[in-house]
Each structure stands twice: as C-alpha cells, then as structure tokens.
C-alpha cells in the first residue's frame, strides 16, 4: 500500500470517528470485484450495448423480448456472484453502528446479501418484477430469471417488467424521499465506485456536502464527485473498504 493511501486512510478514519451520522452511497464499482460489469469505462456495459435500446420504457415497448433477454443474462450473471470484501466491510460498519444507511444505485442485491439492513435501492432491484398495467399493481420478488420471455402477469395477463429504473423514468418516490432524509441527517458520506454522472442519484453526496458534511470517496479513478471530496481513497473498493474498517477497529 502506498504511503499516501495509508495517510489518507488515517485521515478518513478520524473523520468517521468524529462524525455523528455516517451514510454510504454506492455504485457499480463496488460490485466490480464480485464480477458484475460496470456501466461506463473500459469493459463497461454501455460500451457494448446502447442504453436507449435496452434501458428505456420505449425500448421495452418496442421489443420486450430483447430487453428481457438482456435482463435474463444479467440475472444469471449476478446470481453466480457473491458479495466481496467491500460489501462486507460496509455491512460490518453498519452492524457496529457506524454506518446508518446505504443508498445504492445498484440493482444486484449484493449489499443485502453481505448483511446490510438499511439499504435504499434508488434504481430498483433486478430481483423484483412488476406488472406494466398500472391498474393491476402486481409485484413479486424472484430468485431466478423468468422461464418464459417476456413473462406475463399471473393476475391480469399484461407484460411483466423488471422493477428497475430506466432512463427517462422517475426514481421510486418513497425510496428517493427516504434517501434525501438520510442525506439531510448525514454529516459524512462514504461514496464508493460511482461515476457520479446519473442524476438525480448523484445529488445525494452533494446534498450532504451542501449542509456542511464531509465526503470520503473510494474509487479506482477520479469521478464527477472527486472535486467535492474531502478525502479521496484511490483503490479498489474490495481492498480499501476493509482497510478502512480495520482502522475503525473492526474485524473483516
Ligand atoms: P458507472 O459504471 O458509471 O461507474 C462505475 C464507477 O466505479 C467508475 O467511477 C469506476 O472508476 C469505479 N470502479 C470500477 N471498479 C472499481 C472498484 N473495483 N472499486 C472502486 N471503484 C471502481 O456506475 P454507476 O455510477 O453506478 O443506472 O452508474 C450509475 C447508473 O448509471 C447506474 O445505476 C445505471 C447506469 O446507467 C440505471 O440503469 C438507471
Ligand atoms: Zn397485472
């Protein structure tokens, strides 16, 4: 470990110890070491696929089968992964009463599988489906991809869709409201593995900063958040977060 990272980790740990209400804000980078591809950057999903063909309501209306094929592939991929030491370190910090909430843009469910309890999923979950018919309201959690693609609602026969947020759609309002409340309570946010380019999610760390809170960022490279970060911990989430937890006296 570089001397400067060691020094920055010490600074970060001190700030966390002094803070009263710590939250975490995570993105695809925290799941990268579990084998879940990120969206942007080298090897990112949006290099190979066009978001407008896969992750918009229009794409689903045009070709629900194609959209479902993609989600089926991702569900199969995610089902084979497990939480990495980054997820586990955050879960331990929550267990120890240090981290109060995890606000995530991820849909993979890996925070919960690592043992985190208070997880706010801003972009929904790949492990839930819902009926497209608003007057039906059918929702279900699933453990595996649907057998038939595209799946139909058992209640009304309309199409089922993944319960995730697509481009052009609003975030689930209760989850978003709760996230804004958490950001309002927080005097420190640990931002992990996000490019910070997707709004409104990326507002969360900035809301903390706006009322005088501290941003500690963990990323392999600078992001949109980095200019606002008080401490930048350069490295992989699965390496840096366990070290940070250790500095806080926790065993991983
Ligand atoms: P991105 O793919 O935009 O960014 C991933 C970030 O993780 C980048 O900043 C990488 O440098 C960083 N990273 C990669 N590997 C890492 C590692 N091992 N440790 C730490 N950091 C690492 O993912 P998000 O910011 O989550 O939205 O993307 C935000 C939203 O855009 C997603 O929720 C999704 C996407 O389109 C929707 O689908 C609505
Ligand atoms: Zn229905």
Coordinates of C-alpha atoms and ligand atoms in Angstrom, one line a residue:
X1 CA 0.0 0.0 0.0
X2 CA 1.3 3.5 -0.9
X3 CA 2.3 5.8 1.9
X4 CA -0.1 8.4 0.7
X5 CA -3.1 6.0 0.8
X6 CA -2.1 4.9 4.3
X7 CA -2.1 8.6 5.4
X8 CA -5.4 9.3 3.7
X9 CA -7.0 6.2 5.3
X10 CA -5.9 7.5 8.7
X11 CA -7.5 10.9 7.9
X12 CA -10.7 9.2 6.7
X13 CA -10.9 7.0 9.8
X14 CA -10.5 10.1 12.1
X15 CA -13.3 11.9 10.3
X16 CA -15.6 8.9 10.5
X17 CA -14.9 8.6 14.3
X18 CA -15.7 12.3 14.7
X19 CA -18.9 12.1 12.6
X20 CA -22.3 11.6 14.2
X21 CA -24.3 10.2 11.3
X22 CA -22.5 8.3 8.5
X23 CA -24.1 7.0 5.3
X24 CA -22.7 5.3 2.3
X25 CA -23.6 6.0 -1.3
X26 CA -22.6 3.2 -3.8
X27 CA -22.4 2.5 -7.5
X28 CA -21.5 -0.3 -9.9
X29 CA -17.8 -0.1 -8.9
X30 CA -18.4 -1.7 -5.5
X31 CA -19.7 -4.8 -7.3
X32 CA -17.0 -4.9 -10.0
X33 CA -14.7 -7.2 -7.9
X34 CA -17.7 -9.6 -7.5
X35 CA -17.7 -9.9 -11.3
X36 CA -20.6 -7.6 -12.1
X37 CA -19.7 -5.4 -15.0
X38 CA -19.9 -1.6 -14.5
X39 CA -21.7 0.6 -17.0
X40 CA -19.1 3.1 -18.0
X41 CA -15.4 3.0 -18.6
X42 CA -13.3 0.1 -20.1
X43 CA -15.3 -3.0 -20.5
X44 CA -18.4 -1.2 -19.2
X45 CA -21.9 -2.4 -20.3
X46 CA -22.7 0.9 -22.2
X47 CA -19.6 0.3 -24.4
X48 CA -21.3 -2.8 -25.8
X49 CA -25.0 -2.0 -25.5
X50 CA -26.9 1.2 -26.3
X51 CA -28.8 2.3 -23.2
X52 CA -31.7 3.6 -25.4
X53 CA -32.1 0.0 -26.9
X54 CA -32.1 -1.7 -23.5
X55 CA -32.9 0.6 -20.6
X56 CA -35.7 2.8 -21.6
X57 CA -39.5 2.4 -21.5
X58 CA -39.6 3.0 -25.3
X59 CA -37.1 0.1 -25.8
X60 CA -39.4 -2.2 -23.7
X61 CA -42.5 -1.1 -25.7
X62 CA -40.7 -1.8 -29.0
X63 CA -39.1 -5.1 -28.1
X64 CA -39.9 -6.5 -24.6
X65 CA -38.3 -9.8 -25.6
X66 CA -34.9 -8.2 -26.3
X67 CA -35.0 -6.1 -23.1
X68 CA -35.9 -9.3 -21.1
X69 CA -33.1 -11.3 -22.8
X70 CA -30.6 -8.7 -21.5
X71 CA -32.1 -8.7 -18.0
X72 CA -32.2 -12.5 -18.0
X73 CA -28.5 -12.6 -18.9
X74 CA -27.7 -10.1 -16.1
X75 CA -29.8 -12.0 -13.6
X76 CA -28.0 -15.2 -14.5
X77 CA -24.6 -13.5 -14.2
X78 CA -25.4 -11.8 -10.9
X79 CA -26.9 -15.0 -9.4
X80 CA -23.4 -16.6 -9.8
X81 CA -21.7 -13.8 -7.9
X82 CA -21.2 -13.2 -4.2
X83 CA -20.6 -10.1 -2.1
X84 CA -16.9 -9.0 -2.0
X85 CA -14.9 -7.6 1.0
X86 CA -16.1 -4.1 0.0
X87 CA -19.8 -5.0 0.6
X88 CA -18.8 -6.9 3.7
X89 CA -16.8 -4.0 5.2
X90 CA -19.8 -1.7 4.8
X91 CA -22.1 -4.3 6.4
X92 CA -19.8 -4.6 9.3
X93 CA -19.7 -0.8 9.7
X94 CA -23.5 -0.8 9.8
X95 CA -23.5 -3.6 12.3
X96 CA -21.1 -1.7 14.5
X97 CA -23.5 1.3 14.4
X98 CA -21.1 3.5 12.4
X99 CA -22.9 3.4 9.0
X100 CA -26.7 4.2 9.4
X101 CA -27.8 3.7 5.8
X102 CA -26.6 2.5 2.4
X103 CA -28.0 4.4 -0.6
X104 CA -27.2 2.4 -3.7
X105 CA -27.7 2.8 -7.4
X106 CA -27.1 -0.9 -7.8
X107 CA -29.9 -3.4 -8.6
X108 CA -27.9 -6.5 -7.8
X109 CA -28.9 -7.1 -4.2
X110 CA -25.3 -7.7 -3.1
X111 CA -25.4 -5.3 -0.2
X112 CA -28.3 -7.2 1.4
X113 CA -26.5 -10.5 0.7
X114 CA -23.5 -9.1 2.6
X115 CA -25.7 -8.4 5.6
X116 CA -26.6 -4.8 5.2
X117 CA -30.0 -4.0 6.6
X118 CA -30.9 -0.4 5.8
X119 CA -30.4 -0.4 2.0
X120 CA -32.2 2.1 -0.2
X121 CA -32.2 1.0 -3.8
X122 CA -32.6 4.1 -5.8
X123 CA -32.7 2.3 -9.2
X124 CA -34.9 -0.7 -8.1
X125 CA -33.9 -4.3 -8.0
X126 CA -33.2 -6.9 -10.7
X127 CA -34.8 -9.4 -8.2
X128 CA -38.2 -7.9 -8.5
X129 CA -40.7 -7.8 -11.3
X130 CA -43.9 -5.8 -11.7
X131 CA -46.9 -5.6 -14.0
X132 CA -46.8 -2.8 -16.6
X133 CA -50.6 -2.3 -16.2
X134 CA -50.9 0.5 -13.6
X135 CA -54.4 -0.5 -12.6
X136 CA -53.2 -4.1 -11.7
X137 CA -50.2 -3.3 -9.4
X138 CA -48.9 -6.9 -9.3
X139 CA -45.3 -7.1 -7.9
X140 CA -43.2 -10.1 -6.9
X141 CA -39.7 -10.9 -5.9
X142 CA -37.9 -13.6 -7.9
X143 CA -34.8 -15.7 -7.3
X144 CA -34.1 -16.6 -10.9
X145 CA -34.9 -15.3 -14.4
X146 CA -38.4 -16.0 -15.7
X147 CA -38.7 -19.2 -17.6
X148 CA -40.7 -17.6 -20.4
X149 CA -39.5 -14.4 -22.0
X150 CA -41.2 -12.0 -21.9
X151 CA -43.1 -13.0 -18.8
X152 CA -46.8 -12.3 -18.3
X153 CA -48.6 -11.1 -15.2
X154 CA -50.4 -14.0 -13.4
X155 CA -53.1 -11.6 -12.3
X156 CA -54.1 -9.7 -15.5
X157 CA -52.0 -11.2 -18.3
X158 CA -50.2 -8.0 -19.2
X159 CA -46.4 -7.9 -19.6
X160 CA -44.2 -8.1 -16.5
X161 CA -41.2 -5.8 -16.5
X162 CA -38.1 -5.7 -14.3
X163 CA -38.7 -3.4 -11.3
X164 CA -35.7 -1.2 -12.2
X165 CA -35.5 2.4 -13.1
X166 CA -34.9 3.1 -16.8
X167 CA -33.6 6.3 -18.4
X168 CA -36.3 8.9 -18.6
X169 CA -38.2 7.4 -15.6
X170 CA -38.5 9.0 -12.2
X171 CA -36.9 7.2 -9.2
X172 CA -39.3 5.4 -6.8
X173 CA -40.6 8.3 -4.8
X174 CA -40.6 6.8 -1.3
X175 CA -37.1 5.5 -1.7
X176 CA -35.9 8.8 -3.0
X177 CA -37.6 10.8 -0.2
X178 CA -36.0 8.5 2.3
X179 CA -32.6 8.9 0.7
X180 CA -32.9 12.7 0.8
X181 CA -33.8 12.4 4.5
X182 CA -30.8 10.3 5.1
X183 CA -28.6 12.8 3.3
X184 CA -30.1 15.5 5.4
X185 CA -29.2 13.7 8.6
X186 CA -25.7 12.7 7.5
X187 CA -22.6 14.7 8.4
X188 CA -20.4 12.3 6.4
X189 CA -21.0 10.2 3.3
X190 CA -18.7 7.4 2.1
X191 CA -19.0 7.4 -1.7
X192 CA -17.9 4.2 -3.4
X193 CA -17.5 3.1 -7.0
X194 CA -19.7 5.6 -8.8
X195 CA -19.0 7.8 -11.8
X196 CA -21.5 10.3 -10.3
X197 CA -23.0 11.2 -13.6
X198 CA -26.5 9.9 -13.3
X199 CA -29.0 12.4 -11.8
X200 CA -30.8 12.7 -9.5
X201 CA -28.9 9.9 -7.7
X202 CA -25.6 11.7 -7.8
X203 CA -27.2 14.6 -5.9
X204 CA -27.0 12.5 -2.7
X205 CA -23.4 13.2 -1.8
X206 CA -23.7 16.8 -2.9
X207 CA -26.7 17.3 -0.5
X208 CA -24.5 16.1 2.4
X209 CA -21.8 18.5 1.3
X210 CA -24.2 21.3 0.9
X211 CA -25.1 21.4 4.6
X212 CA -21.5 21.2 5.7
X213 CA -21.0 17.4 5.7
X214 CA -17.9 15.5 4.6
X215 CA -17.4 13.4 1.5
X216 CA -15.0 10.4 1.6
X217 CA -14.6 8.8 -1.8
X218 CA -13.3 5.4 -2.7
X219 CA -12.7 4.8 -6.5
X220 CA -10.1 3.4 -8.7
X221 CA -10.0 6.7 -10.6
X222 CA -11.3 10.2 -10.2
X223 CA -15.1 10.7 -10.8
X224 CA -17.5 13.5 -11.1
X225 CA -17.7 13.6 -7.3
X226 CA -14.0 13.9 -6.7
X227 CA -13.9 17.7 -7.0
X228 CA -16.2 17.8 -4.0
X229 CA -14.5 15.0 -2.0
X230 CA -12.6 15.9 1.2
X231 CA -10.7 12.6 1.1
X232 CA -10.1 10.6 -2.0
X233 CA -9.1 7.0 -1.3
X234 CA -7.7 5.7 -4.6
X235 CA -8.1 2.0 -5.0
X236 CA -10.4 -0.9 -5.3
X237 CA -13.4 -1.0 -3.0
X238 CA -12.7 -4.6 -2.0
X239 CA -9.2 -3.5 -0.8
X240 CA -9.8 0.0 0.5
X241 CA -13.0 -0.5 2.5
X242 CA -11.7 -3.5 4.6
X243 CA -8.6 -1.4 5.4
X244 CA -10.8 1.5 6.4
X245 CA -13.0 -0.9 8.6
X246 CA -9.8 -2.2 10.2
X247 CA -8.7 1.4 11.1
X248 CA -12.1 1.8 12.8
X249 CA -11.3 -1.2 14.9
X250 CA -13.5 -3.7 13.1
X251 CA -12.6 -7.3 12.0
X252 CA -13.5 -8.3 8.5
Ligands
LIG1 P1 -20.6 3.6 -13.6 O1 -20.3 2.4 -14.5 O2 -21.0 4.8 -14.3 O3 -19.3 3.9 -12.8 C1 -18.6 2.9 -12.1 C2 -17.5 3.6 -11.3 O4 -16.9 2.6 -10.5 C3 -16.4 4.3 -12.0 O5 -16.2 5.6 -11.5 C4 -15.2 3.4 -11.9 O6 -14.0 4.2 -11.8 C5 -15.5 2.8 -10.5 N1 -14.8 1.5 -10.2 C6 -14.7 0.5 -11.1 N2 -14.1 -0.6 -10.5 C7 -14.0 -0.2 -9.1 C8 -13.5 -0.9 -8.0 N3 -13.1 -2.2 -8.0 N4 -13.5 -0.2 -6.8 C9 -14.0 1.1 -6.7 N5 -14.4 1.7 -7.8 C10 -14.4 1.1 -9.0 O7 -21.6 3.1 -12.5 P2 -22.6 4.0 -11.6 O8 -22.0 5.2 -11.2 O9 -23.2 3.1 -10.6 O10 -28.5 3.4 -13.9 O11 -23.7 4.3 -12.7 C11 -24.9 5.0 -12.3 C12 -26.1 4.5 -13.1 O12 -25.8 4.5 -14.5 C13 -26.5 3.0 -12.8 O13 -27.2 2.9 -11.7 C14 -27.3 2.7 -14.0 C15 -26.3 3.3 -15.1 O14 -26.9 3.6 -16.3 C16 -29.6 3.0 -14.5 O15 -29.7 1.9 -15.1 C17 -30.8 3.9 -14.3
LIG2 ZN1 -51.1 -7.4 -13.9

